[in-house]
Coordinates of C-alpha atoms in Angstrom, one line a residue:
Chain O
M798 CA 202.6 55.4 29.0
G799 CA 205.5 56.8 31.3
R800 CA 204.8 57.1 35.1
V801 CA 205.8 60.4 34.9
E802 CA 204.0 61.2 31.4
G803 CA 204.3 65.0 30.3
K804 CA 205.3 66.3 33.4
V805 CA 208.0 68.5 33.5
A806 CA 210.5 68.1 36.7
F807 CA 213.2 70.9 38.0
I808 CA 216.4 69.2 40.4
T809 CA 219.4 70.9 41.9
G810 CA 222.4 69.4 41.1
A811 CA 222.0 67.4 38.4
A812 CA 225.4 67.6 36.8
R813 CA 226.3 64.1 37.9
G814 CA 226.1 61.9 40.5
Q815 CA 222.6 60.9 42.8
G816 CA 220.9 64.3 40.7
R817 CA 221.3 63.2 37.5
S818 CA 220.7 59.7 38.3
H819 CA 217.2 61.8 39.7
A820 CA 216.8 63.8 35.9
I821 CA 217.2 60.2 34.4
R822 CA 214.9 58.0 36.1
L823 CA 212.5 61.0 35.4
A824 CA 212.9 61.0 32.0
Q825 CA 212.7 57.5 31.1
E826 CA 209.5 58.1 32.5
G827 CA 208.6 60.7 30.4
A828 CA 209.5 63.5 32.4
D829 CA 210.8 66.8 31.1
I830 CA 213.6 68.5 33.2
I831 CA 214.6 71.8 34.1
A832 CA 218.1 71.2 35.5
I833 CA 221.0 73.2 38.0
D834 CA 224.4 72.4 39.6
L835 CA 226.9 74.8 40.3
C836 CA 229.3 73.3 38.3
E837 CA 232.5 74.3 40.7
G838 CA 235.1 73.5 43.3
L839 CA 234.6 74.4 46.7
P840 CA 237.5 74.2 49.0
E841 CA 236.3 72.7 52.0
N842 CA 235.4 68.9 49.6
N843 CA 237.6 66.8 49.6
Y844 CA 236.5 64.9 46.0
P845 CA 237.0 67.1 42.7
P846 CA 233.6 69.6 41.7
A847 CA 231.2 69.2 39.3
T848 CA 231.8 70.1 35.6
E849 CA 230.5 71.9 33.1
E850 CA 231.1 69.2 30.7
D851 CA 229.4 66.7 33.5
L852 CA 226.1 68.6 33.1
A853 CA 226.5 68.6 29.3
E854 CA 226.4 65.3 29.9
T855 CA 223.5 65.1 31.7
V856 CA 221.9 66.2 29.3
R857 CA 223.2 64.7 26.6
Q858 CA 221.8 61.4 28.6
V859 CA 218.0 63.3 29.0
E860 CA 218.1 64.0 25.2
A861 CA 219.1 60.4 24.4
L862 CA 215.8 59.4 25.8
D863 CA 214.1 61.7 23.7
R864 CA 212.3 64.0 26.5
R865 CA 213.7 68.1 26.6
I866 CA 215.9 69.4 29.3
V867 CA 216.9 73.0 29.7
A868 CA 220.6 72.9 32.5
R869 CA 222.1 76.2 33.8
K870 CA 224.8 76.7 35.9
A871 CA 223.6 78.4 38.8
D872 CA 224.5 78.5 42.5
V873 CA 221.7 77.2 45.1
R874 CA 223.2 79.6 47.2
D875 CA 221.8 82.5 45.5
F876 CA 218.2 83.3 44.7
D877 CA 218.5 85.1 41.5
Q878 CA 220.1 82.3 39.7
V879 CA 218.0 79.6 40.7
K880 CA 214.4 81.7 40.1
S881 CA 216.2 82.7 37.2
A882 CA 217.6 79.5 35.8
V883 CA 213.4 77.5 36.6
D884 CA 212.0 80.9 35.3
A885 CA 213.8 80.2 32.0
G886 CA 213.2 76.6 32.5
V887 CA 209.3 77.2 32.5
A888 CA 209.0 78.9 30.0
E889 CA 210.5 76.7 27.8
L890 CA 208.9 73.9 28.9
G891 CA 205.7 74.4 29.8
R892 CA 204.4 74.0 33.7
L893 CA 206.1 73.1 36.8
D894 CA 204.9 69.8 38.6
I895 CA 208.5 67.7 40.4
V896 CA 211.0 69.9 42.4
S897 CA 213.9 67.7 43.7
A898 CA 216.3 69.6 45.7
N899 CA 218.8 67.0 45.7
A900 CA 221.7 69.4 45.5
G901 CA 224.7 69.3 48.5
I902 CA 227.5 68.7 49.7
A903 CA 229.6 66.8 52.0
G904 CA 232.2 69.0 53.5
S905 CA 234.8 68.8 55.1
F906 CA 235.1 66.8 58.7
N907 CA 236.1 68.0 62.3
R908 CA 234.2 67.7 65.6
A909 CA 232.3 70.4 66.3
E910 CA 234.3 73.0 68.0
D911 CA 236.3 72.9 65.4
I912 CA 234.3 73.6 62.3
P913 CA 235.6 76.7 60.8
D914 CA 232.8 79.6 60.8
D915 CA 233.2 80.2 57.0
E916 CA 232.3 76.2 56.7
W917 CA 229.6 75.9 58.7
V918 CA 228.0 79.2 57.6
N919 CA 228.5 77.5 53.6
M920 CA 227.3 74.6 54.8
Q921 CA 223.8 76.4 55.6
E922 CA 223.9 78.3 52.5
I923 CA 224.1 74.9 50.3
N924 CA 222.5 72.0 52.2
L925 CA 219.7 74.1 53.8
S926 CA 219.2 77.5 52.6
G927 CA 219.1 75.8 48.9
V928 CA 216.6 74.0 49.3
W929 CA 214.7 76.3 50.3
R930 CA 215.3 78.6 48.1
T931 CA 215.2 76.1 44.9
C932 CA 211.8 75.6 46.7
K933 CA 210.4 79.5 47.1
A934 CA 211.7 79.7 43.4
A935 CA 209.0 76.4 42.1
I936 CA 206.7 76.7 44.1
P937 CA 204.5 79.9 42.3
H938 CA 205.2 77.9 39.0
I939 CA 203.9 74.1 40.4
R940 CA 200.9 77.2 41.4
A941 CA 199.9 78.4 38.9
G942 CA 199.7 75.2 37.0
G943 CA 196.9 74.4 39.3
R944 CA 197.7 71.0 38.9
G945 CA 199.5 70.9 42.4
G946 CA 203.0 68.6 42.3
S947 CA 205.3 67.2 44.5
M948 CA 208.4 68.5 46.1
I949 CA 211.4 65.2 46.9
L950 CA 213.8 67.4 49.5
T951 CA 217.0 65.3 49.3
S952 CA 218.2 65.4 53.4
S953 CA 220.1 62.1 54.7
D954 CA 219.8 59.6 57.3
A955 CA 222.4 61.9 58.9
G956 CA 218.7 64.3 58.6
L957 CA 217.4 61.7 61.3
F958 CA 219.9 60.3 63.0
A959 CA 224.2 61.8 64.4
F960 CA 227.1 60.7 63.2
P961 CA 230.2 62.2 64.6
N962 CA 232.7 65.0 62.8
I963 CA 229.9 66.5 60.5
A964 CA 227.9 68.7 62.4
H965 CA 227.4 70.8 60.3
Y966 CA 226.2 68.8 57.8
V967 CA 224.2 66.5 60.1
A968 CA 222.0 69.9 61.6
A969 CA 222.1 71.1 57.4
K970 CA 220.1 67.7 57.3
H971 CA 218.2 67.8 60.2
G972 CA 217.1 71.1 58.8
V973 CA 215.9 70.5 55.6
V974 CA 213.1 67.4 58.1
G975 CA 211.6 70.4 59.4
L976 CA 211.8 72.7 56.3
M977 CA 209.5 69.4 54.4
R978 CA 207.5 69.2 57.5
T979 CA 206.1 72.5 57.2
L980 CA 205.9 72.9 53.8
A981 CA 203.8 69.8 53.6
L982 CA 201.7 71.7 55.8
E983 CA 201.2 75.0 54.1
L984 CA 201.6 73.8 50.6
A985 CA 198.6 71.0 51.2
P986 CA 195.6 73.3 50.5
D987 CA 197.5 73.3 47.0
M988 CA 197.7 69.4 46.7
I989 CA 201.3 70.5 46.3
R990 CA 202.9 67.9 48.2
V991 CA 206.2 67.9 50.3
N992 CA 208.3 65.0 51.1
S993 CA 212.1 63.8 52.6
V994 CA 214.2 60.9 51.0
H995 CA 217.2 60.2 53.8
P996 CA 219.9 58.0 51.5
T997 CA 222.4 55.8 53.7
V998 CA 226.2 55.7 51.3
V999 CA 226.0 56.5 47.7
D1000 CA 228.1 55.4 45.4
T1001 CA 228.8 58.8 44.3
P1002 CA 232.0 60.9 43.5
M1003 CA 230.6 62.6 46.8
V1004 CA 231.5 60.3 49.4
N1005 CA 233.6 56.8 47.2
N1006 CA 237.0 59.3 47.9
E1007 CA 239.7 59.1 50.3
A1008 CA 238.2 61.4 52.9
T1009 CA 234.9 60.3 53.4
F1010 CA 237.4 56.5 54.2
K1011 CA 239.7 58.3 56.6
L1012 CA 235.9 59.6 57.9
F1013 CA 234.9 56.0 59.1
R1014 CA 238.3 54.2 59.2
P1015 CA 239.4 56.9 61.6
D1016 CA 241.9 53.7 62.9
I1017 CA 244.2 53.4 59.4
E1018 CA 246.0 55.6 58.1
H1019 CA 245.5 55.2 54.3
P1020 CA 242.0 53.5 54.3
T1021 CA 241.0 51.7 50.6
A1022 CA 237.4 51.5 49.7
D1023 CA 238.2 47.6 51.5
D1024 CA 238.4 49.1 54.9
F1025 CA 235.3 52.0 54.2
K1026 CA 233.3 49.1 52.4
E1027 CA 233.8 47.2 56.1
A1028 CA 232.7 49.7 57.8
A1029 CA 230.0 51.4 55.7
Q1030 CA 228.5 47.4 55.8
G1031 CA 228.1 48.3 59.3
I1032 CA 225.7 51.5 58.6
N1033 CA 223.2 49.2 57.1
A1034 CA 220.9 46.3 58.5
L1035 CA 221.1 44.6 55.3
P1036 CA 223.7 43.1 54.3
I1037 CA 225.1 46.1 51.8
P1038 CA 227.8 48.3 52.5
W1039 CA 225.9 51.3 50.4
V1040 CA 223.0 52.2 47.7
D1041 CA 223.2 52.9 44.5
A1042 CA 222.1 56.4 42.3
V1043 CA 218.9 55.2 40.9
D1044 CA 218.0 53.1 44.7
I1045 CA 217.5 56.6 45.5
S1046 CA 215.9 57.5 42.2
N1047 CA 213.2 55.0 42.2
A1048 CA 211.6 56.7 45.7
V1049 CA 211.5 60.0 43.8
L1050 CA 210.0 58.7 41.0
W1051 CA 207.7 56.8 43.2
L1052 CA 207.1 60.1 44.7
A1053 CA 206.7 62.5 42.1
S1054 CA 204.2 60.0 40.7
D1055 CA 200.4 60.4 41.0
E1056 CA 200.6 56.5 42.4
A1057 CA 201.6 58.5 46.1
R1058 CA 199.3 61.4 45.2
Y1059 CA 197.9 61.0 49.1
V1060 CA 201.3 61.0 50.1
T1061 CA 202.9 64.3 52.0
G1062 CA 205.1 64.9 55.0
V1063 CA 207.0 61.5 54.9
A1064 CA 211.2 61.0 55.6
L1065 CA 211.5 58.5 53.5
P1066 CA 214.5 56.1 54.3
V1067 CA 216.2 54.7 51.3
D1068 CA 219.2 53.4 53.8
A1069 CA 218.8 49.5 53.8
G1070 CA 218.0 49.6 57.2
A1071 CA 220.2 52.5 59.0
N1072 CA 217.4 53.6 60.6
V1073 CA 216.5 51.1 63.1
K1074 CA 220.3 50.8 64.1
Chain L
M510 CA 207.2 45.4 29.4
A511 CA 207.5 43.2 32.4
G512 CA 205.5 43.8 35.3
R513 CA 207.1 45.5 38.6
V514 CA 207.0 42.0 40.5
E515 CA 206.8 39.9 37.8
G516 CA 207.1 36.1 38.6
K517 CA 207.1 36.8 42.3
V518 CA 204.5 35.7 45.0
A519 CA 202.3 37.4 47.3
F520 CA 201.0 36.5 50.2
I521 CA 198.2 38.4 51.8
T522 CA 195.6 38.1 54.1
G523 CA 191.8 39.8 54.5
A524 CA 192.1 39.4 50.8
A525 CA 188.5 39.3 50.3
R526 CA 187.7 43.4 49.7
G527 CA 188.5 46.8 50.6
Q528 CA 192.7 46.7 51.2
G529 CA 193.6 43.1 50.8
R530 CA 191.6 42.7 47.8
S531 CA 192.8 46.0 46.5
H532 CA 196.9 45.1 47.2
A533 CA 195.9 41.3 45.7
L534 CA 194.5 43.4 41.9
R535 CA 197.8 45.7 41.5
L536 CA 200.4 43.1 42.3
A537 CA 198.7 40.5 39.5
E538 CA 198.5 43.3 37.6
E539 CA 202.3 43.5 37.5
G540 CA 202.6 40.6 37.3
A541 CA 203.0 38.9 40.8
D542 CA 200.4 35.4 42.3
I543 CA 198.5 35.9 45.0
I544 CA 198.3 33.5 48.4
A545 CA 194.9 34.6 49.5
V546 CA 193.6 34.8 53.3
D547 CA 190.3 36.1 54.9
L548 CA 188.4 35.0 58.0
C549 CA 185.0 35.6 55.3
G550 CA 182.9 35.5 58.8
P551 CA 181.3 37.9 61.3
V552 CA 183.7 39.0 64.6
P553 CA 181.1 40.1 67.3
G554 CA 181.0 44.3 67.5
L555 CA 181.9 45.0 64.4
Q556 CA 180.3 48.1 63.1
Y557 CA 180.6 47.1 59.7
S558 CA 179.7 44.7 57.7
H559 CA 182.2 41.2 57.6
A560 CA 183.6 39.9 54.2
T561 CA 182.0 36.9 53.3
E562 CA 183.3 33.4 51.0
D563 CA 181.6 35.3 48.1
D564 CA 183.7 38.6 48.7
L565 CA 186.9 36.1 48.7
Q566 CA 185.5 34.9 45.2
E567 CA 185.6 37.9 43.9
T568 CA 188.8 38.9 44.7
V569 CA 190.2 34.8 42.5
R570 CA 187.6 35.9 40.2
Q571 CA 189.1 39.3 39.3
V572 CA 192.9 38.4 39.6
E573 CA 192.8 35.4 37.3
A574 CA 190.4 37.9 34.7
L575 CA 194.4 39.2 34.5
D576 CA 195.2 35.7 34.1
R577 CA 197.5 35.8 37.5
R578 CA 196.8 32.6 39.8
I579 CA 195.6 33.0 43.1
V580 CA 195.0 30.4 45.8
A581 CA 192.8 31.6 48.2
R582 CA 191.4 29.8 51.7
T583 CA 189.6 30.8 54.5
A584 CA 191.7 31.1 57.7
D585 CA 191.6 33.4 60.8
V586 CA 195.0 35.1 61.2
R587 CA 194.7 33.9 65.0
D588 CA 194.6 30.2 64.2
R589 CA 198.1 29.4 63.3
D590 CA 197.5 25.9 62.1
A591 CA 194.9 27.4 59.2
M592 CA 197.5 30.2 59.1
K593 CA 200.0 27.8 58.4
A594 CA 198.2 25.2 55.7
A595 CA 197.2 28.5 53.6
I596 CA 200.9 29.4 53.4
D597 CA 202.3 26.0 53.1
E598 CA 199.6 24.9 49.9
G599 CA 200.2 28.4 48.7
V600 CA 203.7 27.8 48.3
A601 CA 203.3 24.0 47.3
E602 CA 201.2 24.8 44.8
L603 CA 202.8 28.5 43.1
G604 CA 206.6 27.8 44.0
H605 CA 207.8 30.1 46.1
L606 CA 206.8 33.4 48.3
D607 CA 208.5 37.4 48.0
I608 CA 206.2 39.8 49.2
V609 CA 204.0 39.1 52.5
V610 CA 201.1 41.6 52.9
G611 CA 199.8 41.7 56.7
N612 CA 196.4 43.8 55.7
A613 CA 194.0 42.0 57.7
G614 CA 192.5 43.9 60.9
I615 CA 188.9 45.1 62.5
C616 CA 188.8 48.2 63.9
I617 CA 185.6 48.9 66.3
L618 CA 184.8 52.3 67.7
A619 CA 183.5 53.2 71.2
P620 CA 185.0 55.6 73.8
W621 CA 187.8 54.7 76.4
D622 CA 185.1 53.3 79.6
E623 CA 182.9 51.5 77.1
V624 CA 185.2 49.1 75.6
T625 CA 185.1 45.5 76.8
P626 CA 187.5 43.1 77.1
E627 CA 186.2 40.8 74.6
V628 CA 186.9 43.7 72.4
W629 CA 190.4 44.1 73.5
D630 CA 191.4 40.6 72.8
E631 CA 189.6 40.5 69.7
T632 CA 191.7 43.4 68.5
I633 CA 194.8 42.7 69.6
S634 CA 194.9 39.1 68.8
I635 CA 193.5 40.4 65.3
N636 CA 195.4 43.1 64.3
L637 CA 198.5 42.4 66.4
T638 CA 198.7 39.1 67.2
G639 CA 197.2 38.0 63.7
I640 CA 200.3 40.1 62.3
W641 CA 202.8 38.8 64.2
N642 CA 201.5 34.8 63.3
T643 CA 201.2 36.4 59.2
V644 CA 205.2 37.0 59.5
Q645 CA 206.3 34.0 62.0
L646 CA 204.7 31.8 59.9
T647 CA 205.8 33.3 56.3
A648 CA 209.3 34.0 57.0
P649 CA 210.7 30.8 56.3
H650 CA 209.7 30.8 52.7
L651 CA 211.5 33.7 52.6
I652 CA 214.5 32.9 53.8
A653 CA 214.6 29.9 51.6
A654 CA 213.1 32.1 48.4
G655 CA 216.8 34.0 49.1
G656 CA 214.9 37.6 50.6
G657 CA 212.0 39.1 50.1
S658 CA 209.2 42.3 51.2
I659 CA 207.2 42.3 54.2
I660 CA 204.6 45.5 54.4
L661 CA 202.3 45.2 57.4
T662 CA 199.4 47.2 57.8
S663 CA 199.9 48.9 60.6
S664 CA 197.9 52.9 60.6
A665 CA 197.8 56.9 60.9
A666 CA 196.6 54.8 64.5
G667 CA 200.1 53.5 64.3
L668 CA 202.3 56.8 65.0
K669 CA 199.3 58.5 66.6
G670 CA 196.2 58.3 69.8
L671 CA 193.5 58.8 67.7
P672 CA 191.1 58.8 70.0
F673 CA 187.8 56.6 71.0
L674 CA 189.9 53.6 69.2
T675 CA 192.0 52.7 72.4
P676 CA 192.4 49.2 71.4
Y677 CA 192.9 49.9 67.6
V678 CA 195.8 52.3 68.1
A679 CA 197.5 49.8 70.7
S680 CA 197.4 46.8 68.1
K681 CA 198.5 49.2 65.6
F682 CA 201.1 51.0 67.9
G683 CA 201.9 47.2 68.4
V684 CA 202.4 46.2 64.5
T685 CA 204.9 49.1 63.8
G686 CA 207.2 48.7 67.2
L687 CA 207.0 44.6 64.9
A688 CA 207.4 45.6 61.5
K689 CA 211.6 47.4 63.5
A690 CA 211.5 44.7 65.0
F691 CA 210.9 41.9 62.1
A692 CA 213.1 44.7 60.2
H693 CA 216.4 43.8 62.1
E694 CA 216.2 40.4 62.8
L695 CA 215.6 39.2 59.2
A696 CA 217.8 42.0 57.2
K697 CA 220.8 39.4 57.2
H698 CA 218.1 37.1 54.8
R699 CA 217.8 40.1 52.4
I700 CA 214.1 40.4 54.0
R701 CA 213.2 43.7 53.7
V702 CA 209.7 44.6 56.4
N703 CA 208.2 48.1 55.8
S704 CA 204.6 49.3 58.1
L705 CA 202.4 51.0 55.8
H706 CA 200.0 53.8 57.8
P707 CA 197.5 55.1 55.5
T708 CA 194.7 57.6 56.5
G709 CA 190.4 56.9 56.4
V710 CA 190.3 54.9 53.0
D711 CA 187.4 54.2 51.3
T712 CA 186.2 50.0 52.4
A713 CA 183.4 49.1 54.0
M714 CA 184.8 49.2 57.4
G715 CA 184.1 53.5 56.8
E716 CA 180.6 52.2 57.5
M717 CA 181.0 53.3 61.2
G718 CA 181.7 56.7 60.7
G719 CA 178.7 57.5 61.3
E720 CA 179.5 56.8 64.8
Y721 CA 181.7 60.1 64.9
P722 CA 179.0 62.6 65.5
R723 CA 178.6 61.2 68.7
L724 CA 181.5 60.5 69.9
L725 CA 183.2 63.6 69.3
A726 CA 179.7 65.4 71.3
G727 CA 181.4 66.6 74.2
N728 CA 185.1 65.8 72.7
E729 CA 185.0 68.8 70.6
R730 CA 188.7 69.6 70.8
L731 CA 189.7 66.5 69.4
A732 CA 188.3 66.5 66.0
G733 CA 191.1 67.9 64.4
M734 CA 192.6 65.0 64.7
L735 CA 190.9 63.2 62.6
T736 CA 191.5 65.9 59.6
D737 CA 193.7 65.1 56.6
S738 CA 195.9 68.2 55.5
L739 CA 195.4 67.6 51.5
P740 CA 191.8 68.6 50.9
I741 CA 190.5 65.1 50.6
D742 CA 187.8 63.3 52.3
V743 CA 189.1 60.1 51.7
T744 CA 191.6 58.2 50.3
E745 CA 190.9 54.8 47.7
P746 CA 192.4 51.4 48.6
R747 CA 194.2 51.5 45.2
D748 CA 196.3 54.3 46.6
Q749 CA 197.3 52.3 49.2
S750 CA 198.3 49.5 47.5
N751 CA 200.7 51.9 45.3
A752 CA 202.6 52.0 48.9
V753 CA 202.2 48.2 48.7
L754 CA 203.3 47.3 44.8
F755 CA 206.5 50.3 45.3
L756 CA 207.5 48.8 49.0
A757 CA 207.0 45.4 47.4
S758 CA 208.9 45.7 43.9
E759 CA 212.5 46.0 43.7
E760 CA 212.6 49.5 42.7
A761 CA 212.8 49.2 47.1
R762 CA 215.2 47.4 47.2
Y763 CA 217.2 49.0 49.9
V764 CA 213.3 50.7 51.7
T765 CA 213.7 48.6 54.8
A766 CA 212.1 50.2 58.7
M767 CA 210.7 52.3 57.1
A768 CA 206.8 53.7 58.0
M769 CA 205.4 54.8 54.8
T770 CA 202.7 57.4 55.1
V771 CA 199.5 57.2 53.0
D772 CA 197.7 60.0 55.6
A773 CA 197.4 63.3 53.6
G774 CA 199.3 64.2 56.2
N775 CA 196.9 63.0 59.0
T776 CA 199.9 62.3 60.7
Q777 CA 201.3 65.3 60.1
Y778 CA 198.9 67.5 61.0

């Protein structure tokens, strides 16, 4: 018997990276999945976008686990798209128990006063308002089940403390914590739990690229993955440079499961101790 | 299927009953062997019944019924010699140490002006110094094992100043701080240290809940501080053990220095 057997989970940003990992980990433990992803590029991102092929690969891997999945291309900046995807998923899979609001972007790197207006706005639209729209579209379905539920909002270590040159990201991720805490209180009477996860550097396409290497190693003209590794290790207390997507998924799984039935309002760092440094 | 802490050895204080016993059983269910200690005796001023040697024997019986090994000793977390002997004997018999659960604690309710120096000293020495003893004496074994996970039981009262518990709150805030400080110093050994923050748990400690009406009379404004936001009355020991299991397991291999609340939202309220 899986740890989330028979439950249905809605996951945003599920085409690859952490989102795909969450889908697979929850499916391994018995959940069916509703998955969305933008599957498009954004000009401010310095890394290749997720594609529809990536999302199809998530579908393939979930189905290989003998779980059902309803996947759609949808943009968290557009409430109607999010709502129609989750509505269609629930219509097909019958219920909703778990939300993983994971979709997010890294954006470009600038000092706060140099961030272009449109990039600031787009960051908030995706990394903060997108999380809110995800919750807004999902809550009526979880509540309708009458069984309670678990929503896990993906913040970041940058939602707990500051990093220079990504003020828009830090602000959005701090905002996710405030949203999480408010939802935890508002939804408690319905036994819907709301928690956030706070990864340190995770080995995914969003991070493992030259732009990030430069952010962490401004001292080197063309930093390599090895140069980044050294700097990344400096963030963490445990002697490791980064964590894997599955490490975040294991935290999501635990928070999603009934083992955490009385855990709500928690900001859970999966950050190798970066938060105490 | 392999258990989630298969083949590991866990040292647990306050393991005769309540949360400590529950942790022992949950970890044993998932494949761990156990080293268990408990005071098994009276503490002056306690407003609930104390654990006994029979209780500790029952923990032994239940762990053995799961086909796991257990080394149990009567030991006071304030007594470093007794603690060291229990830890060293347990590790000698079970081979290594991977998980530490600093769970032993007392709680005595009293308004600030009725707390005696004896209650203050007793609470600080068991709840805080006892945790320090636990970590300092077990960490060498975890280092020898190449890493491990330490879980220190604090409380919602280790994150907010719950009323009528001044020594308890001070001790539990201390535990929260110890977890963070140890997390940093032990990180290079791949030892993770996290604190656990329960709200009310259905154990013998709850027997003193009858004191609250008297204490709240004249302090009605403080009653809300004791409220959980989820609509429940109390959590079960197993709810706390499930968090201990997660933190103890490899699933949480990069989770450290965290204050894990299993508090039905109490600290957010």
